[in-house]
Coordinates of C-alpha atoms and ligand atoms in Angstrom, one line a residue:
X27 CA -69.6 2.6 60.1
X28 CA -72.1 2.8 63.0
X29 CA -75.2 5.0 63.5
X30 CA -75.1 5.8 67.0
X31 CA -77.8 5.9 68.6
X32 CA -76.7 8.7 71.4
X33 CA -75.2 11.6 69.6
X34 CA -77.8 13.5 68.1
X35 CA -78.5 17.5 66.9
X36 CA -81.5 18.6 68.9
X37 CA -83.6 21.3 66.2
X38 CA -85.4 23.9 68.3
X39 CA -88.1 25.8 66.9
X40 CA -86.8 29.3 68.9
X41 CA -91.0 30.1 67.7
X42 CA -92.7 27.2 69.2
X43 CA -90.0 25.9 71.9
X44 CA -90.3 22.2 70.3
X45 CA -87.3 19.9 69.6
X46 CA -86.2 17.4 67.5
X47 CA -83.3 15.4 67.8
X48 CA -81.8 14.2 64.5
X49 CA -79.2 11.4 64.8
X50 CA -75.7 11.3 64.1
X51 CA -74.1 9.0 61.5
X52 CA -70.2 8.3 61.8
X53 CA -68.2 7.1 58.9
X54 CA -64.9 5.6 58.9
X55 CA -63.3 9.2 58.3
X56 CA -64.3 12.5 57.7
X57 CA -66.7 14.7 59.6
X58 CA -70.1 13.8 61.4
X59 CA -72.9 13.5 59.9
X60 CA -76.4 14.3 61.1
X61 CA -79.1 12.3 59.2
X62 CA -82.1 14.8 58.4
X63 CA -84.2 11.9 56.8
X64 CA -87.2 12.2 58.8
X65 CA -86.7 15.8 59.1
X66 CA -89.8 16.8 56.8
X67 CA -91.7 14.1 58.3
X68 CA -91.1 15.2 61.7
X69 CA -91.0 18.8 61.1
X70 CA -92.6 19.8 58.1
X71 CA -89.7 21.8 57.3
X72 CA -87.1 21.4 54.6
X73 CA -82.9 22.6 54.5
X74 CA -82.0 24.8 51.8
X75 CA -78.2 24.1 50.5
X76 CA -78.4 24.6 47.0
X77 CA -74.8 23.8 45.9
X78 CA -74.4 21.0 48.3
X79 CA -72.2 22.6 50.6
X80 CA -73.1 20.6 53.6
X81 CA -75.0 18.0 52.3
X82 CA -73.8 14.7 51.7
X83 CA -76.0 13.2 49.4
X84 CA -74.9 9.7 49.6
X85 CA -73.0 7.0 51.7
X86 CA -69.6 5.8 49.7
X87 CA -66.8 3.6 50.4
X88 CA -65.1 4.4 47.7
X89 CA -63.0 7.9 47.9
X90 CA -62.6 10.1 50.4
X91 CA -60.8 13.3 50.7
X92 CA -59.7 15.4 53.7
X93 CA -59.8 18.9 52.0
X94 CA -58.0 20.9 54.7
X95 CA -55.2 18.2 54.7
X96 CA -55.0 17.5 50.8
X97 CA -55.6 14.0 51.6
X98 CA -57.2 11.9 48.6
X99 CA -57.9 8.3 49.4
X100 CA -59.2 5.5 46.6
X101 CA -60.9 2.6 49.0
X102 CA -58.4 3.5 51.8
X103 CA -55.4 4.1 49.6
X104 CA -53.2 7.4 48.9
X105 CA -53.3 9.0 45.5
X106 CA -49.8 9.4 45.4
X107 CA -49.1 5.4 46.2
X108 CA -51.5 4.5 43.8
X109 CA -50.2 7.1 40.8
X110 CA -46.3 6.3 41.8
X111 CA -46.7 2.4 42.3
X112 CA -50.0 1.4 40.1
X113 CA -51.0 1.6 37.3
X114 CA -54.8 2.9 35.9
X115 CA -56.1 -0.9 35.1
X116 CA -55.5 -1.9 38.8
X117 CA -56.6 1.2 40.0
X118 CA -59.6 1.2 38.0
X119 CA -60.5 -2.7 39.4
X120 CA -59.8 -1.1 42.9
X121 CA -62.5 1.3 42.4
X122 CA -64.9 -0.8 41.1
X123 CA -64.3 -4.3 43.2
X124 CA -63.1 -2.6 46.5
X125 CA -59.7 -3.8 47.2
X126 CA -56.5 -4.4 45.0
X127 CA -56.2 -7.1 42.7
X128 CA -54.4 -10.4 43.0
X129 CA -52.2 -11.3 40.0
X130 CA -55.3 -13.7 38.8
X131 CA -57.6 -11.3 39.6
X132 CA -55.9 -8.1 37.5
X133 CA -55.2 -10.7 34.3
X134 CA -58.8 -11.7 34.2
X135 CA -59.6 -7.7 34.6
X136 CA -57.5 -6.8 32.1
X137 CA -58.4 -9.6 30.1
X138 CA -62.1 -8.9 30.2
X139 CA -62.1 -4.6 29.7
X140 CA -59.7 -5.7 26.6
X141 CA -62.0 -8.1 24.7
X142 CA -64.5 -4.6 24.7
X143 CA -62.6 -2.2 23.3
X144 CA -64.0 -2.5 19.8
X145 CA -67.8 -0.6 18.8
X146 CA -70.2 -1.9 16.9
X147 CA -69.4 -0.8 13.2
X148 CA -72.7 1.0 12.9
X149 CA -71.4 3.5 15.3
X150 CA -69.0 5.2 13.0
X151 CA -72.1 6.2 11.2
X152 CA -72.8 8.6 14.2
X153 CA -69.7 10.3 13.7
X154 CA -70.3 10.8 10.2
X155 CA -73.6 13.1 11.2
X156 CA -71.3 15.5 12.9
X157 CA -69.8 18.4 11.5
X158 CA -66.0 18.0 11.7
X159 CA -65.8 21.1 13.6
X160 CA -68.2 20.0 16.2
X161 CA -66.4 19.8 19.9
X162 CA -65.5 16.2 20.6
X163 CA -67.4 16.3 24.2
X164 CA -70.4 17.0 22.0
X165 CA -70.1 14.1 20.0
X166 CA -69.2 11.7 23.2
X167 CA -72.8 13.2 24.8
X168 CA -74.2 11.7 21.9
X169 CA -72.2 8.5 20.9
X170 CA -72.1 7.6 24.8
X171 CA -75.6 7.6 25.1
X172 CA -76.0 6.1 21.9
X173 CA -74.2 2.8 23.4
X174 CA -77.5 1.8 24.7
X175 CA -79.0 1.4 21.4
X176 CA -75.7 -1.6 20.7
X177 CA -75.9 -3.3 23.7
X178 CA -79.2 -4.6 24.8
X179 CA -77.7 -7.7 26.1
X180 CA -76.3 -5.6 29.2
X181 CA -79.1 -3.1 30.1
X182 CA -80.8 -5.1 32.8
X183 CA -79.8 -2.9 35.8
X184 CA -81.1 -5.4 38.5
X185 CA -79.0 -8.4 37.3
X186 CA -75.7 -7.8 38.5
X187 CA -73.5 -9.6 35.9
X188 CA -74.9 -7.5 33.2
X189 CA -74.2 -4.7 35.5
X190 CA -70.9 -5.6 35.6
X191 CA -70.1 -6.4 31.9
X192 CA -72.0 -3.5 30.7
X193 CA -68.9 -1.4 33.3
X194 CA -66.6 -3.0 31.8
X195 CA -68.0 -2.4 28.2
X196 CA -67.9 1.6 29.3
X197 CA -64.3 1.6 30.7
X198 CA -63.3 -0.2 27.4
X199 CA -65.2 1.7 24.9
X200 CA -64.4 5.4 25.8
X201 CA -61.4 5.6 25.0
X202 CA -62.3 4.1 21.8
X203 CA -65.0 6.8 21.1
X204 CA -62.7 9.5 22.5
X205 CA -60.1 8.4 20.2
X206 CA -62.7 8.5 17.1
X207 CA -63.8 12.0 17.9
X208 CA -60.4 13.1 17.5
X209 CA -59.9 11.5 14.5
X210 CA -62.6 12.8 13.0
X211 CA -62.4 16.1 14.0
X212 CA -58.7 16.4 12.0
X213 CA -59.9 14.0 9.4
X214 CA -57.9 10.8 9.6
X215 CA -59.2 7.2 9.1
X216 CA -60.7 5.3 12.7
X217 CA -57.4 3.3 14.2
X218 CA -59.1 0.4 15.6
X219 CA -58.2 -1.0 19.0
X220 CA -54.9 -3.0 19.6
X221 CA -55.8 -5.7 22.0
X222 CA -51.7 -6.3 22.5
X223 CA -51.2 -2.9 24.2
X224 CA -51.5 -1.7 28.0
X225 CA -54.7 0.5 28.0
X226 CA -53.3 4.2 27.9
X227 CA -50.6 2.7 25.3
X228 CA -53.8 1.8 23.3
X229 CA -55.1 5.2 23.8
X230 CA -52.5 6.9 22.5
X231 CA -52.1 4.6 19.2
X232 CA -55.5 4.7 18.2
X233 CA -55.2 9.1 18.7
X234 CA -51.9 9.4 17.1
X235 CA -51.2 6.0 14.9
X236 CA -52.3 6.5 11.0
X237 CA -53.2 3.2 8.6
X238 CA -50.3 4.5 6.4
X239 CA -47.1 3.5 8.9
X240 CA -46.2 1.9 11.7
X241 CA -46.8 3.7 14.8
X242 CA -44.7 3.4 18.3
X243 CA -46.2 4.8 21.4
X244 CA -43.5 6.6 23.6
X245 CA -42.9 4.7 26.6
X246 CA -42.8 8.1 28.7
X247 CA -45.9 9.6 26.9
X248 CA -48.0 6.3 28.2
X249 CA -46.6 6.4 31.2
X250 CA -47.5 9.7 31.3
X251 CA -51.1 9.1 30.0
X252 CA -51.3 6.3 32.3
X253 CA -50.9 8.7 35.5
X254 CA -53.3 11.3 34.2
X255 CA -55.8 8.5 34.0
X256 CA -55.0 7.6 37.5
X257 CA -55.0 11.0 39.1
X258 CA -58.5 11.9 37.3
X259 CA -60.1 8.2 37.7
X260 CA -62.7 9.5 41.3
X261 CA -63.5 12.1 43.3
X262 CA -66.1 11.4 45.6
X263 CA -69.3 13.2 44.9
X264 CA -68.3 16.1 42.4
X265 CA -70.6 17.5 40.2
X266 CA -70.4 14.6 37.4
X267 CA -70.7 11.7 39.6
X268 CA -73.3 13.3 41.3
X269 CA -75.3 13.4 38.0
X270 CA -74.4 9.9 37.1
X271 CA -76.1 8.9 40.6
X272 CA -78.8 11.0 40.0
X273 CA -79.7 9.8 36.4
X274 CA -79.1 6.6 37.6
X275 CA -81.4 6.4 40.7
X276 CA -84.3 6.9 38.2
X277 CA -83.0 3.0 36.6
X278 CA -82.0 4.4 33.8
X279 CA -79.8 2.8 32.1
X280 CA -75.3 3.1 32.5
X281 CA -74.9 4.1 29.3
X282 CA -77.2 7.0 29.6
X283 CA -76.3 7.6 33.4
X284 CA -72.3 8.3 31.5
X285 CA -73.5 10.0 29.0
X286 CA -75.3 12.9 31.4
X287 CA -72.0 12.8 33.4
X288 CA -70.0 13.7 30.2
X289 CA -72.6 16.2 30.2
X290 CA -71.9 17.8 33.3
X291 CA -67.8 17.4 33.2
X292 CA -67.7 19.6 29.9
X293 CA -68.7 22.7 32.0
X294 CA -65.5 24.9 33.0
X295 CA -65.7 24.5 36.6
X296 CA -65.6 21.4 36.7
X297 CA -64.0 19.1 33.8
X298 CA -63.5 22.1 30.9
X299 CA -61.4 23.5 33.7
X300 CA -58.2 22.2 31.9
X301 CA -59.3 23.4 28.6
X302 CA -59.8 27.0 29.5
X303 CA -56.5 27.1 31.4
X304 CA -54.7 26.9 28.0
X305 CA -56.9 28.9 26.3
X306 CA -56.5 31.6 29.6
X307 CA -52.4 31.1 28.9
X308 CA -52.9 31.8 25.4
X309 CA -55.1 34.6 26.1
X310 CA -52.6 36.2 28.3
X311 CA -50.0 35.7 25.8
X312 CA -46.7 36.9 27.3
X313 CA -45.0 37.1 30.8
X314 CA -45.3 41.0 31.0
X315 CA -49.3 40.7 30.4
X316 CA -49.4 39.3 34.0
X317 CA -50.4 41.4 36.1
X318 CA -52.6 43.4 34.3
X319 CA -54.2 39.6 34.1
X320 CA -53.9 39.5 38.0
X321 CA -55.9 42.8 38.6
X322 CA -58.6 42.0 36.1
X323 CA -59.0 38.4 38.2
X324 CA -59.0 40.5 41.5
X325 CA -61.7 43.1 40.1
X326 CA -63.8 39.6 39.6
X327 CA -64.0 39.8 35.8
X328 CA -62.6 36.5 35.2
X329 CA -61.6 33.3 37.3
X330 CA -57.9 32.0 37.2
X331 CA -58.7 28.9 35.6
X332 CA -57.2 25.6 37.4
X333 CA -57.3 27.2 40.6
X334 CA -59.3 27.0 43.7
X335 CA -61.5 24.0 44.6
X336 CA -64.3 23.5 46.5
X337 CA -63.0 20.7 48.5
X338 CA -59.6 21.7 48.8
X339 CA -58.8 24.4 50.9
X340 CA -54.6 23.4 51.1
X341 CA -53.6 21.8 48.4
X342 CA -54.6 19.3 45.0
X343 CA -52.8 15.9 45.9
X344 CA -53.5 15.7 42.6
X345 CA -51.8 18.7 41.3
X346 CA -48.8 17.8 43.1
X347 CA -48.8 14.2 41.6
X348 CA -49.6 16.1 37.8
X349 CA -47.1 19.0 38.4
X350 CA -44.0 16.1 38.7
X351 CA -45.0 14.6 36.3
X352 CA -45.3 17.1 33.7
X353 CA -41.8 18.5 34.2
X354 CA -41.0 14.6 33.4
X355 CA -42.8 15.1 30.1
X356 CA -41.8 18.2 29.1
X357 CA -37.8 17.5 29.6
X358 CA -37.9 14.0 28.1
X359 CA -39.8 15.8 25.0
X360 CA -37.5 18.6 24.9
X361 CA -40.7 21.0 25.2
X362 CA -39.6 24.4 25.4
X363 CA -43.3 25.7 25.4
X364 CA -43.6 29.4 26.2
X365 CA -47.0 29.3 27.8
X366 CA -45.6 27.0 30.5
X367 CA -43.3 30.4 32.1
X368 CA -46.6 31.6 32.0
X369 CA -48.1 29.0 33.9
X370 CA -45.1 28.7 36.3
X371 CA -45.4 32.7 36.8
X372 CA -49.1 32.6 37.4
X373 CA -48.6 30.0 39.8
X374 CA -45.7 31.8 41.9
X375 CA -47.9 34.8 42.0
X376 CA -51.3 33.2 43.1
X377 CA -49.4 31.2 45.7
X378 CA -47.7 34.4 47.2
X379 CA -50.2 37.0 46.8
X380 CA -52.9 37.5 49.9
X381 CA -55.7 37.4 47.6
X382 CA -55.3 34.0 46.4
X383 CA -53.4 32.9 49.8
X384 CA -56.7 34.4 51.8
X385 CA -59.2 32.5 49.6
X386 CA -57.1 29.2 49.8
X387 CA -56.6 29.4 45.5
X388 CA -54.1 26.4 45.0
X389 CA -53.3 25.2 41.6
X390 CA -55.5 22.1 40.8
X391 CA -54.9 18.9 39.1
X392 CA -56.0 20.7 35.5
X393 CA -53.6 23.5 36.2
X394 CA -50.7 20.9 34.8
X395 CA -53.0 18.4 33.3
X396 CA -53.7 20.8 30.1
X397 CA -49.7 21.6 29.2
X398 CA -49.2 17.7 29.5
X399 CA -51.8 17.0 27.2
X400 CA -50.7 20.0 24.8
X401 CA -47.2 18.6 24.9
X402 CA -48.3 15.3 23.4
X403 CA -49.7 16.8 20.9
X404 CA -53.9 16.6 21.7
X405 CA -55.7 19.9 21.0
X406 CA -57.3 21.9 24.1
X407 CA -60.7 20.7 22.8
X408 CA -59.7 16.9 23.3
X409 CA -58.7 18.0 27.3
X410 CA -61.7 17.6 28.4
X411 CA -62.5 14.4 27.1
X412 CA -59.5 12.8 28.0
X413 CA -60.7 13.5 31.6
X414 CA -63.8 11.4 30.7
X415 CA -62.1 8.7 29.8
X416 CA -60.4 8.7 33.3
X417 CA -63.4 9.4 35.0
X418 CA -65.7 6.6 33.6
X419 CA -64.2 4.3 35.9
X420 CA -65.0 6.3 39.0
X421 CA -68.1 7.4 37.4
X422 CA -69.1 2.9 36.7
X423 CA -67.8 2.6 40.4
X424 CA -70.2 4.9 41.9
X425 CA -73.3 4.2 39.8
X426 CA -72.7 0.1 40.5
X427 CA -72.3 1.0 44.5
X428 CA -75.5 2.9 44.0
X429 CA -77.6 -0.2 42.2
X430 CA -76.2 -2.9 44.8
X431 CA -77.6 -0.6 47.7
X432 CA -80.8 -2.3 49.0
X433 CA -82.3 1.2 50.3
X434 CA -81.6 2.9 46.9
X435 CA -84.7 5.1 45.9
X436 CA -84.8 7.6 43.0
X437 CA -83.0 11.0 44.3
X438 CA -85.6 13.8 44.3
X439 CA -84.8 16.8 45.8
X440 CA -87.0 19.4 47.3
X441 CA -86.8 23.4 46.7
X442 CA -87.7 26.6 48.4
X443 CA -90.0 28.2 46.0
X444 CA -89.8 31.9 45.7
X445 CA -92.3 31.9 42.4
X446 CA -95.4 33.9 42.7
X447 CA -98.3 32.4 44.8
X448 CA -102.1 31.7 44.0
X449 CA -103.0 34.2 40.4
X450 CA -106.0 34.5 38.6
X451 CA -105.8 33.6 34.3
X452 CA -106.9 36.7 32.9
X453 CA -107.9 35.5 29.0
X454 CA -105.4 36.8 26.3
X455 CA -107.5 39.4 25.4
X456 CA -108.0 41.0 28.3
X457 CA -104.4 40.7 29.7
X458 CA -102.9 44.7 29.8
Ligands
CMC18 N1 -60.0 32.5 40.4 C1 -60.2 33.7 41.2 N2 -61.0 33.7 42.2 C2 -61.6 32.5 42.6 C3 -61.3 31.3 41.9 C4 -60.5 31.4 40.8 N3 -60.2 30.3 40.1 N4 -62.1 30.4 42.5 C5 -62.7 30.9 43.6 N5 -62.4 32.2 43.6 C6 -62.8 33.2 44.6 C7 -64.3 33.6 44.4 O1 -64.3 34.8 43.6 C8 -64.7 33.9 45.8 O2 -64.1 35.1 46.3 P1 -65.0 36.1 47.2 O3 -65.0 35.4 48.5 O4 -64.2 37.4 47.2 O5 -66.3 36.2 46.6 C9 -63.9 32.8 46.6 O6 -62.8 32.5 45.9 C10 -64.7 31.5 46.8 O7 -65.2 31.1 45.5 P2 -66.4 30.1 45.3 O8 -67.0 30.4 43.9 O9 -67.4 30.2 46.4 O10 -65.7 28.7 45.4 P3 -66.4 27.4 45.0 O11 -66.0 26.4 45.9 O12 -67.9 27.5 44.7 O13 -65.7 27.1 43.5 C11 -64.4 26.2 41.8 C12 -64.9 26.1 43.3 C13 -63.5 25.1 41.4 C14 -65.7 26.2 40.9 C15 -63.7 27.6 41.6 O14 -62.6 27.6 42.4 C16 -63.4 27.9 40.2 O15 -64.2 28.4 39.4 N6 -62.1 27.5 39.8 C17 -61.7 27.7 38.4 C18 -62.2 26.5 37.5 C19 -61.4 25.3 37.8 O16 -60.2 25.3 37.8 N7 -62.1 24.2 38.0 C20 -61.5 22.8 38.1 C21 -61.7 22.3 39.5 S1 -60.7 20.8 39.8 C22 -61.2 19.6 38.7 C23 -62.7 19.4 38.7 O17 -63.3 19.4 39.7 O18 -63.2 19.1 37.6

């Protein structure tokens, strides 16, 4: 990357007649950037871009995505490579380190993220303080955040090994926790950890296994599980990661930083995306109850839920990726699931109608993520938390890129305030 020094936005006050010229940053890919740093300095004026449409808030080498192509890169390499060829532990150390492992490198990775799968004891206690009908992305806000009262040893933000071990505690101990909110919420004993299993095959014991009986994972459900992990691991500077820099750019500490990204996924829009697309395909119910469906999403009473993106105005590589896959799932189950025809006639229709072909509304990678996960068997609540699981790595990635920046302040944006100005206190008693 270079910030040159002769390309530059010139600012003209049209009032005044004076200029300013702002320089132009370049990255590696993707479009120019002006840097409005000094801009207040220099100006005295602020930029107003309240959901971020043109603002990058950061510098990152660690995704990028072309939206108009469908291009999704992790430190330089496709999506599809990685979820075809990889597998989510070496992804995961790519994220984190920068570049793939070596054999060495991935044992000593895998070895490491293994030894921290197990919680403290004390921490099924939190559990026990939750209703069993409370959501399970409730419970991880809590029990994520609650890490940092177990692991003192590793919340020294400025030294980088406990940094590092205090990542590799949070990419080990979510699924873990995720697994122990589902357990709870049906009412089965905690399946501890199996240190002898890949990490999605782990996953899916300590969710499915019961103390009672033996337990085998399906080789195509993990491998399955394995590639949902991958497709959800990063995404650049969406709304969660975003909050996990933010949180974290005060020094507060990664277990907390995760816990207000879990925070931020649950929303619909962004991570509860592939929860409320099964609950949309139940709510539609049948085939013929389309387009009425349709017309109420084109008089803007309701979204189509796994569609459109802000980023991707083509298509989801990701969706692409998920969509082969879940056919995979589905015929090696035998599935025969009735919402899917729904899903595959929604789809047809919003990819041939003009409204959804003039406001670029693919499918997204939750569209197909959802009837995967309902296929294995995980209720729509646990959807969303299976994507935090994916996305602690990317989330760890970004926060640890963030601390080992020299120039890192605390973010702190500015506003346009459209409050009232100067007003006399009138006393209670005289107020009319
Ligand atoms: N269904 C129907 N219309 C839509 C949808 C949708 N899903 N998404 C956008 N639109 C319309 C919207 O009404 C607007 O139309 P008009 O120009 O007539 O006012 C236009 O498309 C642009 O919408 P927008 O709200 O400005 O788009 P955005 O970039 O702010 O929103 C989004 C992106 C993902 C929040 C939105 O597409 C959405 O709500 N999708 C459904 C929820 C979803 O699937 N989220 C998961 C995203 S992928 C995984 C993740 O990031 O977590």
């Amino acid at each position: 990357m270079s910030d040159s020094k002769e390309k530059t936005y010139t600012l003209i006050n049209n009032q005044t007649g004076a200029k300013w010229d702002f320089p132009v940053v370049e990255g590696t890919l993707g479009p120019e950037t002006i840097d409005i740093r000094a801009l207040y300095e220099e100006t005295g004026a602020f930029t107003l871009d309240p959901s971020f449409t043109s603002t990058a808030s950061c510098k990152s080498r660690i995704t990028f995505i072309d939206g108009d192509k469908g291009i999704l890169l992790h430190r330089g390499y496709n999506i599809k490579d990685l979820a075809e060829k990889s597998n989510f532990m070496e992804v995961a150390y790519l994220l984190l380190y920068g570049d793939l492992p070596s054999r060495e490198q991935y044992e000593e990775f895998r070895k490491n993220v293994t030894y921290h799968t197990m919680v403290h004891e004390q921490l099924q206690f939190f559990f026990r303080g939750f209703r069993r009908d409370a959501h399970p992305m409730a419970i991880m806000c809590g029990v994520v955040g609650a890490l940092a009262a177990f692991y003192h040893d590793s919340l020294d933000i400025t030294d980088p090994k406990q940094r590092e071990i205090s990542a590799h505690r949070l990419i080990a101990k979510l699924p873990t926790l995720a697994a122990m909110a589902f357990k709870y919420s049906i009412g089965q004993p905690f399946v501890y950890p199996r240190n002898d299993l890949g990490f999605a095959e782990n996953f899916l014991h300590m969710c499915f296994a019961v103390p009672a009986e033996p337990y085998k994972v399906s080789p195509v459900l993990a491998e399955a599980m394995d590639k949902i992990l991958i497709l959800h691991a990063d995404h650049e500077q969406n709304a969660s990661t975003s909050t996990v820099r933010l949180a974290g750019s005060s020094q507060a500490n990664p277990f907390a930083c995760i816990a207000a990204g879990i925070a931020s996924l649950w929303g619909p829009a962004h991570g509860g995306a592939n929860q409320a697309v099964l609950e949309m395909l139940e709510e539609i119910g049948s085939k013929d109850r389309i387009p009425e469906f349709i017309q109420g999403v084109k008089d803007k009473k309701y979204r189509l839920m796994g569609f459109g993106h802000r980023v991707y105005k083509n298509f989801d590589p990701r969706a692409t990726v998920m969509k082969e896959s879940c056919d995979k799932v589905l015929a090696e189950l035998g599935v025969k699931d009735p919402l899917l025809e729904i899903a595959m006639e929604l789809e047809r229709i919003a990819l041939s109608d003009p409204y959804f072909v003039e406001r670029k509304l693919y499918p997204n990678v939750d569209f197909y993520s959802g009837i995967i996960l309902k296929a294995m068997g995980f209720p729509v609540s646990m959807f969303t938390v299976l994507f935090a699981v994916s996305r602690t790595v990317g989330w760890v990635s970004q926060w640890k890129e963030m601390m080992e920046e020299p120039s890192n302040r605390i973010g702190r944006p500015r506003q346009l305030y459209t409050g009232a100005a100067d007003r006399d206190y009138v006393v209670l008693d005289k107020r009319k």
